[in-house]
GROMACS .gro file of C-alpha atoms in nm:
model
  176
    1MET     CA    1  -3.946  -1.107  -6.514
    2ALA     CA    2  -4.266  -0.988  -6.671
    3LEU     CA    3  -4.314  -0.622  -6.761
    4ASP     CA    4  -4.623  -0.452  -6.624
    5ALA     CA    5  -4.852  -0.223  -6.823
    6THR     CA    6  -4.621   0.080  -6.781
    7GLY     CA    7  -4.310  -0.105  -6.903
    8ASP     CA    8  -4.163  -0.137  -6.555
    9ASN     CA    9  -4.052  -0.465  -6.409
   10PRO     CA   10  -4.011  -0.578  -6.048
   11ARG     CA   11  -3.632  -0.529  -6.061
   12THR     CA   12  -3.669  -0.169  -6.181
   13ARG     CA   13  -3.926  -0.094  -5.912
   14ALA     CA   14  -3.701  -0.254  -5.648
   15ARG     CA   15  -3.408  -0.040  -5.762
   16GLU     CA   16  -3.624   0.273  -5.751
   17ARG     CA   17  -3.729   0.195  -5.392
   18VAL     CA   18  -3.369   0.146  -5.283
   19ILE     CA   19  -3.253   0.461  -5.465
   20ALA     CA   20  -3.531   0.656  -5.290
   21ALA     CA   21  -3.423   0.510  -4.955
   22ILE     CA   22  -3.059   0.604  -5.020
   23ALA     CA   23  -3.170   0.958  -5.107
   24ASP     CA   24  -3.386   0.977  -4.795
   25THR     CA   25  -3.105   0.865  -4.568
   26MET     CA   26  -2.831   1.077  -4.724
   27ASP     CA   27  -2.984   1.391  -4.579
   28LEU     CA   28  -2.917   1.245  -4.234
   29TYR     CA   29  -2.549   1.286  -4.315
   30GLY     CA   30  -2.562   1.635  -4.459
   31ALA     CA   31  -2.598   1.544  -4.825
   32THR     CA   32  -2.894   1.665  -5.028
   33HIS     CA   33  -3.171   1.437  -5.146
   34SER     CA   34  -3.064   1.478  -5.509
   35PHE     CA   35  -2.703   1.386  -5.423
   36GLY     CA   36  -2.838   1.070  -5.262
   37GLN     CA   37  -3.043   0.994  -5.572
   38LEU     CA   38  -2.738   1.038  -5.791
   39TYR     CA   39  -2.534   0.808  -5.571
   40GLY     CA   40  -2.816   0.552  -5.583
   41ILE     CA   41  -2.835   0.565  -5.961
   42MET     CA   42  -2.459   0.530  -5.991
   43TYR     CA   43  -2.462   0.249  -5.733
   44PHE     CA   44  -2.679   0.033  -5.960
   45GLU     CA   45  -2.488   0.110  -6.280
   46ASP     CA   46  -2.265  -0.172  -6.394
   47ARG     CA   47  -2.027   0.069  -6.561
   48PRO     CA   48  -1.873   0.412  -6.512
   49MET     CA   49  -2.086   0.711  -6.613
   50THR     CA   50  -2.014   1.048  -6.773
   51LEU     CA   51  -2.161   1.374  -6.642
   52GLU     CA   52  -2.383   1.382  -6.949
   53GLU     CA   53  -2.526   1.038  -6.869
   54MET     CA   54  -2.587   1.139  -6.508
   55LYS     CA   55  -2.751   1.461  -6.623
   56THR     CA   56  -2.988   1.260  -6.844
   57HIS     CA   57  -3.082   1.027  -6.556
   58MET     CA   58  -3.133   1.311  -6.309
   59ASN     CA   59  -3.279   1.591  -6.525
   60MET     CA   60  -3.035   1.835  -6.363
   61SER     CA   61  -2.835   2.118  -6.513
   62LYS     CA   62  -2.473   2.042  -6.593
   63SER     CA   63  -2.352   2.286  -6.326
   64ASN     CA   64  -2.570   2.125  -6.057
   65MET     CA   65  -2.457   1.782  -6.174
   66SER     CA   66  -2.091   1.887  -6.153
   67TYR     CA   67  -2.148   2.019  -5.801
   68ALA     CA   68  -2.322   1.696  -5.696
   69VAL     CA   69  -2.043   1.480  -5.836
   70ARG     CA   70  -1.776   1.698  -5.674
   71SER     CA   71  -1.953   1.669  -5.339
   72LEU     CA   72  -1.979   1.290  -5.370
   73MET     CA   73  -1.611   1.276  -5.468
   74GLU     CA   74  -1.513   1.482  -5.162
   75SER     CA   75  -1.697   1.226  -4.950
   76ARG     CA   76  -1.515   0.951  -5.142
   77MET     CA   77  -1.844   0.787  -5.238
   78VAL     CA   78  -1.770   0.845  -5.608
   79THR     CA   79  -1.435   0.834  -5.782
   80LYS     CA   80  -1.317   0.988  -6.104
   81LEU     CA   81  -1.148   0.727  -6.318
   82GLU     CA   82  -0.823   0.780  -6.505
   83GLU     CA   83  -0.971   0.651  -6.829
   84LYS     CA   84  -1.206   0.858  -7.044
   85ARG     CA   85  -1.491   0.781  -7.284
   86GLU     CA   86  -1.486   0.996  -7.597
   87ARG     CA   87  -1.273   1.260  -7.415
   88ARG     CA   88  -1.528   1.276  -7.132
   89ASP     CA   89  -1.447   1.206  -6.769
   90LEU     CA   90  -1.583   0.887  -6.618
   91TYR     CA   91  -1.712   0.848  -6.263
   92GLN     CA   92  -1.800   0.541  -6.063
   93ALA     CA   93  -1.979   0.495  -5.730
   94GLU     CA   94  -1.830   0.295  -5.446
   95THR     CA   95  -2.062  -0.006  -5.435
   96ASP     CA   96  -1.923  -0.170  -5.123
   97PHE     CA   97  -2.140  -0.021  -4.845
   98PHE     CA   98  -1.872  -0.099  -4.585
   99GLN     CA   99  -1.614   0.094  -4.787
  100ALA     CA  100  -1.860   0.376  -4.866
  101PHE     CA  101  -1.938   0.409  -4.494
  102ARG     CA  102  -1.568   0.412  -4.410
  103ASN     CA  103  -1.490   0.667  -4.680
  104PHE     CA  104  -1.778   0.899  -4.594
  105PHE     CA  105  -1.729   0.903  -4.220
  106THR     CA  106  -1.352   0.926  -4.217
  107VAL     CA  107  -1.371   1.235  -4.439
  108LYS     CA  108  -1.644   1.401  -4.229
  109LEU     CA  109  -1.496   1.311  -3.891
  110GLN     CA  110  -1.146   1.414  -3.994
  111ARG     CA  111  -1.280   1.753  -4.100
  112GLU     CA  112  -1.449   1.794  -3.759
  113ILE     CA  113  -1.129   1.693  -3.580
  114ASP     CA  114  -0.914   1.934  -3.781
  115VAL     CA  115  -1.150   2.230  -3.737
  116MET     CA  116  -1.219   2.178  -3.367
  117ARG     CA  117  -0.866   2.089  -3.260
  118GLY     CA  118  -0.736   2.389  -3.451
  119ALA     CA  119  -0.979   2.624  -3.277
  120ILE     CA  120  -0.924   2.474  -2.932
  121GLU     CA  121  -0.545   2.470  -2.965
  122GLU     CA  122  -0.555   2.831  -3.081
  123VAL     CA  123  -0.754   2.960  -2.782
  124ILE     CA  124  -0.592   2.760  -2.502
  125PRO     CA  125  -0.283   2.987  -2.489
  126GLU     CA  126  -0.509   3.294  -2.486
  127LEU     CA  127  -0.713   3.155  -2.196
  128THR     CA  128  -0.395   3.059  -2.015
  129GLU     CA  129  -0.264   3.415  -2.052
  130THR     CA  130  -0.592   3.551  -1.917
  131ILE     CA  131  -0.576   3.316  -1.619
  132LEU     CA  132  -0.213   3.405  -1.540
  133ALA     CA  133  -0.240   3.780  -1.596
  134ILE     CA  134  -0.213   3.980  -1.273
  135ASP     CA  135  -0.476   4.233  -1.380
  136THR     CA  136  -0.746   3.973  -1.466
  137PRO     CA  137  -1.045   4.014  -1.232
  138ASP     CA  138  -1.110   3.710  -1.011
  139GLU     CA  139  -1.450   3.634  -1.167
  140GLU     CA  140  -1.305   3.648  -1.521
  141ARG     CA  141  -1.011   3.427  -1.413
  142LYS     CA  142  -1.256   3.174  -1.265
  143LEU     CA  143  -1.465   3.167  -1.585
  144ALA     CA  144  -1.155   3.139  -1.805
  145LEU     CA  145  -1.033   2.848  -1.591
  146GLN     CA  146  -1.370   2.671  -1.631
  147ASP     CA  147  -1.349   2.721  -2.008
  148LEU     CA  148  -0.992   2.592  -2.010
  149HIS     CA  149  -1.098   2.271  -1.832
  150LYS     CA  150  -1.384   2.220  -2.077
  151LEU     CA  151  -1.155   2.270  -2.375
  152ARG     CA  152  -0.895   2.029  -2.239
  153ASP     CA  153  -1.173   1.771  -2.204
  154GLY     CA  154  -1.264   1.855  -2.563
  155LEU     CA  155  -0.908   1.789  -2.674
  156ARG     CA  156  -0.916   1.449  -2.505
  157TYR     CA  157  -1.233   1.371  -2.698
  158TYR     CA  158  -1.074   1.477  -3.029
  159GLU     CA  159  -0.765   1.269  -2.954
  160TRP     CA  160  -0.995   0.970  -2.898
  161LEU     CA  161  -1.190   1.054  -3.216
  162GLN     CA  162  -0.864   1.071  -3.414
  163GLN     CA  163  -0.776   0.721  -3.296
  164PHE     CA  164  -1.127   0.606  -3.391
  165VAL     CA  165  -1.089   0.753  -3.742
  166GLU     CA  166  -0.751   0.585  -3.785
  167ARG     CA  167  -0.898   0.251  -3.679
  168LEU     CA  168  -1.200   0.305  -3.905
  169GLU     CA  169  -0.972   0.379  -4.201
  170ALA     CA  170  -0.773   0.065  -4.123
  171GLY     CA  171  -1.094  -0.139  -4.139
  172GLU     CA  172  -1.072  -0.265  -3.782
  173PHE     CA  173  -1.450  -0.258  -3.730
  174PHE     CA  174  -1.546  -0.464  -4.034
  175ASP     CA  175  -1.547  -0.836  -3.971
  176ARG     CA  176  -1.746  -0.956  -4.269
   0.00000   0.00000   0.00000
């Protein structure tokens, strides 16, 4: 591979284009552009990286870098390794896109399921009490009953979504 006048080579330019594309698409999933860039940089590394190395690549403050890495770890796109380099923590990106997809979406979908089911299951008894109370006006009872039906449909959806997440985690959708 021949270097061009700026010292770049086709492989470096190709990596930069893919890293930019990863960063551009990460915002579709609620991650910032810079988090996507960091994941892209780590994706192409052939070794684990320290926060200091990431900071150098990204020109970010250490606190912003720590936040980015923590966010990527919560999405299970980056893992913290048990080993250390010169007493510094090491991090590595998940490079299998199938696994990264599975990790990212199971975390996000499970959070949605937990939050929504919790809220729905909390208000159903309250709506039921309102519907059954003798002193509830007819119009309010009718509206509460409509809401109750909607929320029960919502629970059916979240039960289905839970099964989807479990199947996604089990790798059922990945015939490679």
